[in-house]
CSV table of C-alpha atoms in Angstrom, one decimal:
chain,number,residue,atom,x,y,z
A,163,UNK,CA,0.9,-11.6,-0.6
A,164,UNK,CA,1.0,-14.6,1.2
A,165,UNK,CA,-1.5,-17.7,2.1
A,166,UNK,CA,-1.7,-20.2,5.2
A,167,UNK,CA,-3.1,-23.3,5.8
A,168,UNK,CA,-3.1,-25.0,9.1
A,169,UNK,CA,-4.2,-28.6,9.9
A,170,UNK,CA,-3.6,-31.4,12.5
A,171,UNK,CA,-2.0,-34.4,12.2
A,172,UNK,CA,-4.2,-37.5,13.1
A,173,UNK,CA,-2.2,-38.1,15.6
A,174,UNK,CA,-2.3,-35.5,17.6
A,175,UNK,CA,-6.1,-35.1,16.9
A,176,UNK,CA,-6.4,-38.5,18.7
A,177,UNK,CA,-4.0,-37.5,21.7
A,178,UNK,CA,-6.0,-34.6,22.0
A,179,UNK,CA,-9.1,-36.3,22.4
A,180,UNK,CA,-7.9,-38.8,24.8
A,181,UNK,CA,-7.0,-35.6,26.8
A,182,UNK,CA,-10.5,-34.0,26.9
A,183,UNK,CA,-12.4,-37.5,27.8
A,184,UNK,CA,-10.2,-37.5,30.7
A,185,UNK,CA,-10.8,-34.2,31.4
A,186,UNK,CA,-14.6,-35.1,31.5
A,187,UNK,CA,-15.2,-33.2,28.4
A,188,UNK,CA,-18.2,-34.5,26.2
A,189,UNK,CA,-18.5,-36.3,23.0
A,190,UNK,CA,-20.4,-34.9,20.1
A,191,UNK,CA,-20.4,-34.0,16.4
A,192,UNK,CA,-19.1,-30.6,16.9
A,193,UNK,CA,-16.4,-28.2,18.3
A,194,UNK,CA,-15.8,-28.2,22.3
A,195,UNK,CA,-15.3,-25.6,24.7
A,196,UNK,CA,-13.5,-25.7,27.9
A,197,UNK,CA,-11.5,-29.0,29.1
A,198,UNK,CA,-12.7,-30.2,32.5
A,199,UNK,CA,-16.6,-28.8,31.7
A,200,UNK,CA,-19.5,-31.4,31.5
A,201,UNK,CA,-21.5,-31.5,28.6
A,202,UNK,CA,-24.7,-31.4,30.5
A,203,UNK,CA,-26.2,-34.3,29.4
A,204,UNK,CA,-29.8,-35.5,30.2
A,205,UNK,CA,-32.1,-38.4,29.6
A,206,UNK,CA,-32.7,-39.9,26.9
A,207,UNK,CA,-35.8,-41.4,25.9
A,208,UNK,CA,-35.2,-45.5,26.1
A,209,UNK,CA,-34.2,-46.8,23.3
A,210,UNK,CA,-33.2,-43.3,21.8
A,211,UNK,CA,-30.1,-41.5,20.9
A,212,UNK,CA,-28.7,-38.7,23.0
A,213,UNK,CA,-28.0,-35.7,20.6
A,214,UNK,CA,-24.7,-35.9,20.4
A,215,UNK,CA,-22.5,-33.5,22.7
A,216,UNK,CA,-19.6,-31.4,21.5
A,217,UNK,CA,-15.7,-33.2,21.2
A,218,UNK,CA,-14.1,-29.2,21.6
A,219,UNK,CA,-12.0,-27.2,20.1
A,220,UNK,CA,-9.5,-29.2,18.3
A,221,UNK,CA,-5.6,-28.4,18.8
A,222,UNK,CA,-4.9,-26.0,15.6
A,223,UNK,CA,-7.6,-24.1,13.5
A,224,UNK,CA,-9.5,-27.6,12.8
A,225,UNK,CA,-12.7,-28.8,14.6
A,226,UNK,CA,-13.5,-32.7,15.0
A,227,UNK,CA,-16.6,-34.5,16.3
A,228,UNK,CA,-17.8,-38.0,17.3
A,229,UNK,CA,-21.3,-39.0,17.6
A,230,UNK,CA,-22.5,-41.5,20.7
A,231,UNK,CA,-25.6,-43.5,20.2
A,232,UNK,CA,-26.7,-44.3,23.7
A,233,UNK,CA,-29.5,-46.6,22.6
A,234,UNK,CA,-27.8,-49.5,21.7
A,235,UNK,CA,-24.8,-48.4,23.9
A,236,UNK,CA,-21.9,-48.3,20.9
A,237,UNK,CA,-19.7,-45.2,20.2
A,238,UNK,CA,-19.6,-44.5,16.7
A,239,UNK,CA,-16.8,-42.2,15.1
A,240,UNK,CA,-18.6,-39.0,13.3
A,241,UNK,CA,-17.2,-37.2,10.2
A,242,UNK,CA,-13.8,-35.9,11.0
A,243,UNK,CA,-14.7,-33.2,8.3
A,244,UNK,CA,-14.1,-30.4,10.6
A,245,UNK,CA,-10.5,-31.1,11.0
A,246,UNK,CA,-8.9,-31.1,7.9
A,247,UNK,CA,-8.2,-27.3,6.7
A,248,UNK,CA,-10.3,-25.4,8.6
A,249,UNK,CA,-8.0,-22.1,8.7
A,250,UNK,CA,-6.3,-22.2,5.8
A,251,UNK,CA,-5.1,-18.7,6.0
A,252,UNK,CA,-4.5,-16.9,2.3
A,253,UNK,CA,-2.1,-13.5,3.4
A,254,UNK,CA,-0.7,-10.5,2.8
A,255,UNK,CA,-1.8,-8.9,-0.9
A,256,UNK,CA,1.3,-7.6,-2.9
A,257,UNK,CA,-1.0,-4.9,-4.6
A,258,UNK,CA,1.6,-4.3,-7.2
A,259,UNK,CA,0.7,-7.4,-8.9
A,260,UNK,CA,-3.0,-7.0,-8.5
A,261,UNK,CA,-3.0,-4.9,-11.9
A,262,UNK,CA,-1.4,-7.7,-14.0
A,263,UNK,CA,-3.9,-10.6,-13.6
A,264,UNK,CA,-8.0,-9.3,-13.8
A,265,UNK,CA,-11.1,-10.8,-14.7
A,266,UNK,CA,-13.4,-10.6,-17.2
A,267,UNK,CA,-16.2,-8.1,-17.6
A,268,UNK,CA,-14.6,-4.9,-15.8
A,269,UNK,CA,-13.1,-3.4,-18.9
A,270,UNK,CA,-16.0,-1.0,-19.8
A,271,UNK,CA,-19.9,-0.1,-19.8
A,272,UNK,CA,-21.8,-2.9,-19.8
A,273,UNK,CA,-19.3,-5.9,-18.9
A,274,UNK,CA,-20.6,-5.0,-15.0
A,275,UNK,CA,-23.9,-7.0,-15.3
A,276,UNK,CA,-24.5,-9.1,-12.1
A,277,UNK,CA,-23.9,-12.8,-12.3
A,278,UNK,CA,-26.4,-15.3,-12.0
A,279,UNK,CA,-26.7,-16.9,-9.3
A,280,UNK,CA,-23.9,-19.7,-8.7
A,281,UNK,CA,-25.8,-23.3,-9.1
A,282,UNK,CA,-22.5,-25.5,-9.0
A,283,UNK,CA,-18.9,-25.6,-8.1
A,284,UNK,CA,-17.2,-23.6,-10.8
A,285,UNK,CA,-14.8,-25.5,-12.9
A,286,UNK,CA,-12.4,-22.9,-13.2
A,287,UNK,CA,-11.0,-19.6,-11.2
A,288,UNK,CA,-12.5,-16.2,-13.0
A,289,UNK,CA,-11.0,-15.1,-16.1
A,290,UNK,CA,-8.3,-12.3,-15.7
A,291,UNK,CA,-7.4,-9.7,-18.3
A,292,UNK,CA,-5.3,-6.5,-18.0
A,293,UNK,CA,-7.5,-4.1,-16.2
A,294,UNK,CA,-5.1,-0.8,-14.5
A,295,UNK,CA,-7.0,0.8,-12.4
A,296,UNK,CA,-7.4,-0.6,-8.5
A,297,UNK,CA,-10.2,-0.2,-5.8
A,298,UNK,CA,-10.8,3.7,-4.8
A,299,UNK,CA,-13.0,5.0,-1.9
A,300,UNK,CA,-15.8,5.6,-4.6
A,301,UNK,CA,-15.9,2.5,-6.4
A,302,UNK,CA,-13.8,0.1,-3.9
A,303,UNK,CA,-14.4,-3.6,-6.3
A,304,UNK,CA,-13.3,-2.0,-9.0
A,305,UNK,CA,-10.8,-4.3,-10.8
A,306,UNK,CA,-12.2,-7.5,-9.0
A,307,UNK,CA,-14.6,-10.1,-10.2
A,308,UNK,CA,-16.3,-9.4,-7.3
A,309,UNK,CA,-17.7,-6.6,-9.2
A,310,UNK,CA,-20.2,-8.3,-10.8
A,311,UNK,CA,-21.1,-10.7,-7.3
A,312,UNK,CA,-24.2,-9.9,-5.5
A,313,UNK,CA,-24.5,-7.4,-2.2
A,314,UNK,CA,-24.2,-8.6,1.0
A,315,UNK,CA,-27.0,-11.4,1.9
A,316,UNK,CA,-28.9,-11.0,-1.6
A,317,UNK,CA,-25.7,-13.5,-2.8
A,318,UNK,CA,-27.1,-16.5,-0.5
A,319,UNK,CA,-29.8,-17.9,-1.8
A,320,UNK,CA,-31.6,-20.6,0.1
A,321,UNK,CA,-32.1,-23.4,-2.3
A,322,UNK,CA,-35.8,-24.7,-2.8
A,323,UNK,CA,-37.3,-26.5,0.4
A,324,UNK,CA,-38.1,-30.1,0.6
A,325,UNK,CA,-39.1,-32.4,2.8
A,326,UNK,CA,-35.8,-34.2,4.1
A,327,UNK,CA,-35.5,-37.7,5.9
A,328,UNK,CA,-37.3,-36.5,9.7
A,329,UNK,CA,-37.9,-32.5,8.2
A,330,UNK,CA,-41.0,-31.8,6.7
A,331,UNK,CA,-41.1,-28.9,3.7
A,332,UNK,CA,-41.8,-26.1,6.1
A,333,UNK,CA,-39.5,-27.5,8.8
A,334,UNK,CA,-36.4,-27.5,5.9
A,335,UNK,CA,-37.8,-23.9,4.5
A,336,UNK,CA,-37.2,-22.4,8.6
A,337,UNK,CA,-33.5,-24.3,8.9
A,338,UNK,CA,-32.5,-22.6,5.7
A,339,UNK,CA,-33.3,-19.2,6.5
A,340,UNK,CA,-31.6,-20.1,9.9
A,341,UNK,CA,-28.6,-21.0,8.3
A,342,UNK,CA,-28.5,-17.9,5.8
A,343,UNK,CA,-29.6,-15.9,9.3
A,344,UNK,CA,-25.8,-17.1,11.1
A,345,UNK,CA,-24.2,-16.4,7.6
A,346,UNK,CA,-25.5,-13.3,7.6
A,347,UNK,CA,-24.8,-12.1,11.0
A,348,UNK,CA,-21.4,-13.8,10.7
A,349,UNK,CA,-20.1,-12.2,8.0
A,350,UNK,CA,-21.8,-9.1,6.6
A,351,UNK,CA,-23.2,-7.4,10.1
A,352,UNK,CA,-21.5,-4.6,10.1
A,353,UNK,CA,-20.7,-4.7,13.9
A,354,UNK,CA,-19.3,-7.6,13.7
A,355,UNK,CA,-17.1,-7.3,10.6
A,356,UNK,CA,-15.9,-3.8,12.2
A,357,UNK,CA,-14.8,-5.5,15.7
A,358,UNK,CA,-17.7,-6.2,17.2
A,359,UNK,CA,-19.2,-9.3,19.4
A,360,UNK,CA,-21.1,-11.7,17.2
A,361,UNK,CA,-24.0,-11.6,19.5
A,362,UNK,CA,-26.7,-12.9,17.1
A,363,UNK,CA,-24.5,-15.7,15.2
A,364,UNK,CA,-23.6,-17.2,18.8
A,365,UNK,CA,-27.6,-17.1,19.8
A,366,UNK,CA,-28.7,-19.5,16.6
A,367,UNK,CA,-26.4,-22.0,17.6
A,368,UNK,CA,-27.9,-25.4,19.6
A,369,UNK,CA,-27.9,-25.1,23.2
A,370,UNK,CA,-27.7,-28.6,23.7
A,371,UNK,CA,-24.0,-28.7,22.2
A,372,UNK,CA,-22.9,-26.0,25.2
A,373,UNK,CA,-19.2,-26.6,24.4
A,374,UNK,CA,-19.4,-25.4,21.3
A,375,UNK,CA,-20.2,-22.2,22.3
A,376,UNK,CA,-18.3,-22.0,25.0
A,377,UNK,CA,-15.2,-22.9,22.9
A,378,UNK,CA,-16.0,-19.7,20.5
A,379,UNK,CA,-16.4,-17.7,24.0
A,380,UNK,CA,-13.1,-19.0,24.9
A,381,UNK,CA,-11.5,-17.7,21.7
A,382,UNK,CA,-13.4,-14.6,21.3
A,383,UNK,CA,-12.2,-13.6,25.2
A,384,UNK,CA,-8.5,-14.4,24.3
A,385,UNK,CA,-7.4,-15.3,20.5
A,386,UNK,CA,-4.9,-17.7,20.7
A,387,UNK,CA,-3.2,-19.8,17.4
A,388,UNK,CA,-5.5,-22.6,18.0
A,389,UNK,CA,-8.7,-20.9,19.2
A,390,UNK,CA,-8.8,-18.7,16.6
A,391,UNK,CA,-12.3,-16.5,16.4
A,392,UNK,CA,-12.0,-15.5,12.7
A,393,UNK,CA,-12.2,-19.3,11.6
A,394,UNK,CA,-16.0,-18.3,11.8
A,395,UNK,CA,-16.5,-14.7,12.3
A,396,UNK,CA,-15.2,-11.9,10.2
A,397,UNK,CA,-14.0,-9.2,12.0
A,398,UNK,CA,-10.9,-6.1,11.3
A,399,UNK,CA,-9.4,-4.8,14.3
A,400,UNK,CA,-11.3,-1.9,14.7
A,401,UNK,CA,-8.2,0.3,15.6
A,402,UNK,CA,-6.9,-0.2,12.1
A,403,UNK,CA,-9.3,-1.0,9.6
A,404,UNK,CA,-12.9,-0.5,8.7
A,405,UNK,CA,-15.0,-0.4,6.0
A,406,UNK,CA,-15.4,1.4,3.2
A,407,UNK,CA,-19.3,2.1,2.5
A,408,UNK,CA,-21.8,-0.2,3.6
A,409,UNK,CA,-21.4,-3.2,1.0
A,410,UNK,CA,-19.7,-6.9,1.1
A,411,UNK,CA,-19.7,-8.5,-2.4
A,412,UNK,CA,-20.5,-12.2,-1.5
A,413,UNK,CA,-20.9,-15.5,-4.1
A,414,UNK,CA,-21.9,-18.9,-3.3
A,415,UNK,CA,-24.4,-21.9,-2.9
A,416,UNK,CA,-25.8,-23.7,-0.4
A,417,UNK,CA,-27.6,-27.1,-0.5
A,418,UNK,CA,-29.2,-29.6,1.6
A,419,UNK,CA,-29.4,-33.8,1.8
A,420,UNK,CA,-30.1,-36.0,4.1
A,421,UNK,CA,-27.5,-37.2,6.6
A,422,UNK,CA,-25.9,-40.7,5.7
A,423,UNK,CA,-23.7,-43.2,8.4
A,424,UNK,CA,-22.5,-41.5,11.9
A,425,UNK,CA,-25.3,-38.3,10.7
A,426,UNK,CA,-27.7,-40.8,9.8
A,427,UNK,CA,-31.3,-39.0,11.1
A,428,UNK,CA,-29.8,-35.5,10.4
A,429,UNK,CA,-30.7,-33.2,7.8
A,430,UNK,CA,-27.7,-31.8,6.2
A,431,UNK,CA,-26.7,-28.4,5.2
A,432,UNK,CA,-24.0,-27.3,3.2
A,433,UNK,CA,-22.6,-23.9,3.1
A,434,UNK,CA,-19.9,-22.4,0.7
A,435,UNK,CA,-19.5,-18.8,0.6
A,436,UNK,CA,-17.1,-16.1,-0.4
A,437,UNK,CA,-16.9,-12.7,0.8
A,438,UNK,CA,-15.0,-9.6,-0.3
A,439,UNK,CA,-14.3,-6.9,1.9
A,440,UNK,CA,-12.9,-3.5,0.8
A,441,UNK,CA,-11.1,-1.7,3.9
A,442,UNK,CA,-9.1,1.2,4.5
A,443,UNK,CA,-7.3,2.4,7.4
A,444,UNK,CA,-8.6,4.0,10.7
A,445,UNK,CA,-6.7,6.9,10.1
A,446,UNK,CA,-7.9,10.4,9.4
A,447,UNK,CA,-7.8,11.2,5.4
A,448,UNK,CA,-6.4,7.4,4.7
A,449,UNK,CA,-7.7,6.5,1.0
A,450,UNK,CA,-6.0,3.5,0.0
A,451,UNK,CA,-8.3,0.4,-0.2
A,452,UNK,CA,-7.2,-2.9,-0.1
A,453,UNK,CA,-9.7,-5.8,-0.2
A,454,UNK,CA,-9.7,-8.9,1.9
A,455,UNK,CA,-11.6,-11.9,0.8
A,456,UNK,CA,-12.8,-14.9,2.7
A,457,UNK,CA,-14.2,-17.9,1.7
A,458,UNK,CA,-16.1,-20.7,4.5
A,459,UNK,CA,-17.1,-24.0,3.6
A,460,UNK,CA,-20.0,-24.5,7.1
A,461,UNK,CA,-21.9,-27.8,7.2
A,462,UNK,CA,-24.9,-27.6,9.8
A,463,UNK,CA,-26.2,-31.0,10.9
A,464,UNK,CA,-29.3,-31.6,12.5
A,465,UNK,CA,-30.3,-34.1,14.3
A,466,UNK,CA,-34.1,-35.6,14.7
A,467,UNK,CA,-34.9,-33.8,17.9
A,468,UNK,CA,-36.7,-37.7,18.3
A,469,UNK,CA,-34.1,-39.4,18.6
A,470,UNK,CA,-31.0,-37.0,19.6
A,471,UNK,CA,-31.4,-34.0,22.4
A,472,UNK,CA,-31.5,-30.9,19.7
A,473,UNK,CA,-33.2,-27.9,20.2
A,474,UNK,CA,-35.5,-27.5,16.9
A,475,UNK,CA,-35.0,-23.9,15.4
A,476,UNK,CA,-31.2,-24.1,16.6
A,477,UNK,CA,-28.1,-25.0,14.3
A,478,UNK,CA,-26.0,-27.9,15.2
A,479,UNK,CA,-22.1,-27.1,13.6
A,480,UNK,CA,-20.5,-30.1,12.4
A,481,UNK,CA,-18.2,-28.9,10.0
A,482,UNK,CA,-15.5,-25.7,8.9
A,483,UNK,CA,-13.1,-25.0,6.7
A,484,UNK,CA,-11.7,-20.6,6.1
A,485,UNK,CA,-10.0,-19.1,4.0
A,486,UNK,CA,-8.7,-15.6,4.4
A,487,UNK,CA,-7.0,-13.9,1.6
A,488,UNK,CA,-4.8,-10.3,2.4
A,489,UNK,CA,-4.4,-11.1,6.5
A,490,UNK,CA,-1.0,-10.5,7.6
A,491,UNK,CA,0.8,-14.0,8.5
A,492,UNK,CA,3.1,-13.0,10.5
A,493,UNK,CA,0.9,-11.2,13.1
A,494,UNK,CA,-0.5,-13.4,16.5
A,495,UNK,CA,-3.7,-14.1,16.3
A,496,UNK,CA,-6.0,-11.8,18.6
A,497,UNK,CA,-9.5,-12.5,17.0
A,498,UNK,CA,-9.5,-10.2,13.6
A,499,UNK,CA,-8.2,-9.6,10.4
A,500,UNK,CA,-5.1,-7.3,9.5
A,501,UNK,CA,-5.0,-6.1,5.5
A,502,UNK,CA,-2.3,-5.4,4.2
A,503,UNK,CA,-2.0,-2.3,2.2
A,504,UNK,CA,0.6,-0.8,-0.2
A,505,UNK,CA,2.0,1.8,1.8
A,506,UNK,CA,2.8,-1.2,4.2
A,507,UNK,CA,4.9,-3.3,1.6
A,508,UNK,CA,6.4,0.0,0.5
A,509,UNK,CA,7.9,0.5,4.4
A,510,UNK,CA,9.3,-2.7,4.5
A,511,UNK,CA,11.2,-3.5,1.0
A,512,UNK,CA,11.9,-7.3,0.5
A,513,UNK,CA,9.3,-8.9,2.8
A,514,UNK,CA,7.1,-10.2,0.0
A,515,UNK,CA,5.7,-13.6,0.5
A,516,UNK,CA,6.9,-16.6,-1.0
A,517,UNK,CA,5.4,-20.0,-1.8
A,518,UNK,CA,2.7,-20.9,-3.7
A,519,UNK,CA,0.4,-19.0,-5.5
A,520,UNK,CA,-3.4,-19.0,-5.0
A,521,UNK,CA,-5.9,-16.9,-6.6
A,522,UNK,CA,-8.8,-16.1,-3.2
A,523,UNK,CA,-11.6,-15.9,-6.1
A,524,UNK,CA,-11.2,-19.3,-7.2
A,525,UNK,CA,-14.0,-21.4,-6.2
A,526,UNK,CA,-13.2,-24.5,-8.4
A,527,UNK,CA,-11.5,-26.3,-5.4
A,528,UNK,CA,-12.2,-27.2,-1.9
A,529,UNK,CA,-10.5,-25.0,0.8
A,530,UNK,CA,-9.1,-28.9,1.6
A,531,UNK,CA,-7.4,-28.7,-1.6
A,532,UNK,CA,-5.1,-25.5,-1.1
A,533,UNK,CA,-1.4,-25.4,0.2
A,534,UNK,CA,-1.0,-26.5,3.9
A,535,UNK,CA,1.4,-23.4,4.2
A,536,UNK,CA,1.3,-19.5,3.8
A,537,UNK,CA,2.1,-18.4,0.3
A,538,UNK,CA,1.3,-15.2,-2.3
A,539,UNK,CA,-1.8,-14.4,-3.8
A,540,UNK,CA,-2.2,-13.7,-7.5
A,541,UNK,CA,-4.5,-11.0,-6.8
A,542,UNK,CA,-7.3,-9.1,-4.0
């Protein structure tokens, strides 16, 4: 079992950035796409603000953004939120150990009833207790708090809408849904999560930040270490794992304010999810399931369509952070996960992972908080 996390220095953030200006890339509160592209820009109303334009990918799994008022003709550094951990990468499940340390609630009839709804950051990882029976095809959470989590997109819940700084009540009711729309076809769409193109998620994005999408094009077309497609998306390699039955156990909250300093006249949205996937091999008669869980913390900003070029209805990406718990380390990245399994461990004797020890349910701290390197997972 092993974990990653992968930032960038800020000092190579900043040579990087010096780089794409002079490569005429644009500036913006977002992720950037090719070097040498222009960002399109067009006029702004006088004394307005241009929406601002996409920085790029940043060098490593980490995204980082500026914003540029060109009303009052000052540049104005944006939150640097998407650099930080965005890929930290939690690998390689020693099942073995899985058995030792379960939660609460699985141990018999009627410890299975669904959780409520989760309102607040937990202040602690679930409970564990000796449970010693593992996921099967029939009943693939079994031994995981994720039992008692709610299927697929019933486990994000929009919270109540408001009118929000520029956003009237209806106009914050339609963002939400957008946002739980890119979750959704992110994470639990079924061609996606078994290799496909994320077709639908790439389509809500703004299309006046065309970097941004062009940088997930980029990555999707060719994976590389620092253009890394499953810092958003989750998708197996679908010439070795799929699957098993049609449901992802996800838990989270989301929440909404309005936008303060460099995202002053944006409407915020804050996204922080977990989902657990139970695979098995893409192998005839293969029954072994092991589970890989992801968690994303995604912060949509958007801008007043007034004062900034946005396209209202779109999502503007400001902000990522992933976790992936049970993806092999030591594979290249290509664009999808790659679960471990027992019979995997068992061919290789003595390639455990070492280094510290996270748990992939535990919610109670920010993905910014978790060990910069890989390291072993308490259980999947």
């Amino acid at each position: 079992m092993s974990e990653k996390d992968r930032s960038v220095s800020d000092e190579e953030w900043a040579a990087f950035v010096e780089a794409a200006k002079r490569d005429g890339v644009g500036t913006g509160p977002v992720p950037k796409a090719r070097k040498g592209r222009s960002s399109g820009r067009g006029d702004a109303r006088p004394g307005r603000a241009e929406q601002p334009q996409p920085e790029g990918w940043r060098t490593g799994p980490a995204w980082g953004e500026t914003n540029r008022r060109s009303g009052r003709g000052r540049r104005v550094k944006g939150v640097v939120g998407i650099a930080v951990a965005a890929g930290v990468l939690l690998v390689a499940l020693r099942p073995q150990l899985v058995t030792d340390h379960l939660p609460e609630g699985l141990g018999g009839p009627g410890e299975t009833t669904p959780l409520a709804a989760e309102s607040a950051r937990p202040t602690a990882a679930p409970s564990e207790e000796a449970f010693p029976d593992g996921p099967t095809l029939r009943e693939p959470f079994r031994g995981s708090p994720a039992l008692r989590w709610a299927d697929g997109a019933a486990g994000i819940e929009t919270p109540q809408a408001r009118a929000v700084d520029w956003m009237s009540k209806d106009e914050v009711a339609a963002a939400l849904k957008t946002a739980k729309d890119f979750l959704v076809a992110a994470n639990l769409d079924p061609a996606v999560i078994n290799g496909g193109r994320p077709t639908q998620a790439l389509a809500l994005l703004d299309p006046h930040q065309p970097d941004v999408r062009s940088g997930m094009e980029k990555g999707l077309a060719r994976a590389t270490e620092k253009n890394d497609p499953t810092l958003l998306f989750s998708r197996f390699a679908p010439a070795e794992a799929k699957l098993v039955g049609p449901v992802v156990k996800t838990r989270g909250r989301m929440t909404l304010e309005a936008g303060t300093g460099a995202y002053a006249d944006h409407v915020v949205i804050h996204t922080d999810y977990t989902f657990v996937y139970p695979v098995v091999k893409v192998r005839p008669g293969a029954d072994e399931v092991a589970r890989t869980v992801v968690r994303r913390q995604i912060t949509f900003a958007l801008p007043d369509p007034g004062r900034y070029r946005a396209t209202q209805g779109k999502l503007s990406l400001s902000r990522m952070n992933s976790s992936a718990g049970n993806d092999d380390c030591d594979r290249p990245k290509d664009g999808f996960f790659h679960p471990l399994f027992a019979e995997d461990l068992a061919a290789s004797p003595g390639t455990e992972a070492s280094g510290p020890a996270s748990d992939p349910y535990d919610r109670s701290k920010d993905l910014t908080d978790l060990p910069q390197e890989c390291g072993r997972l308490t259980r999947s």
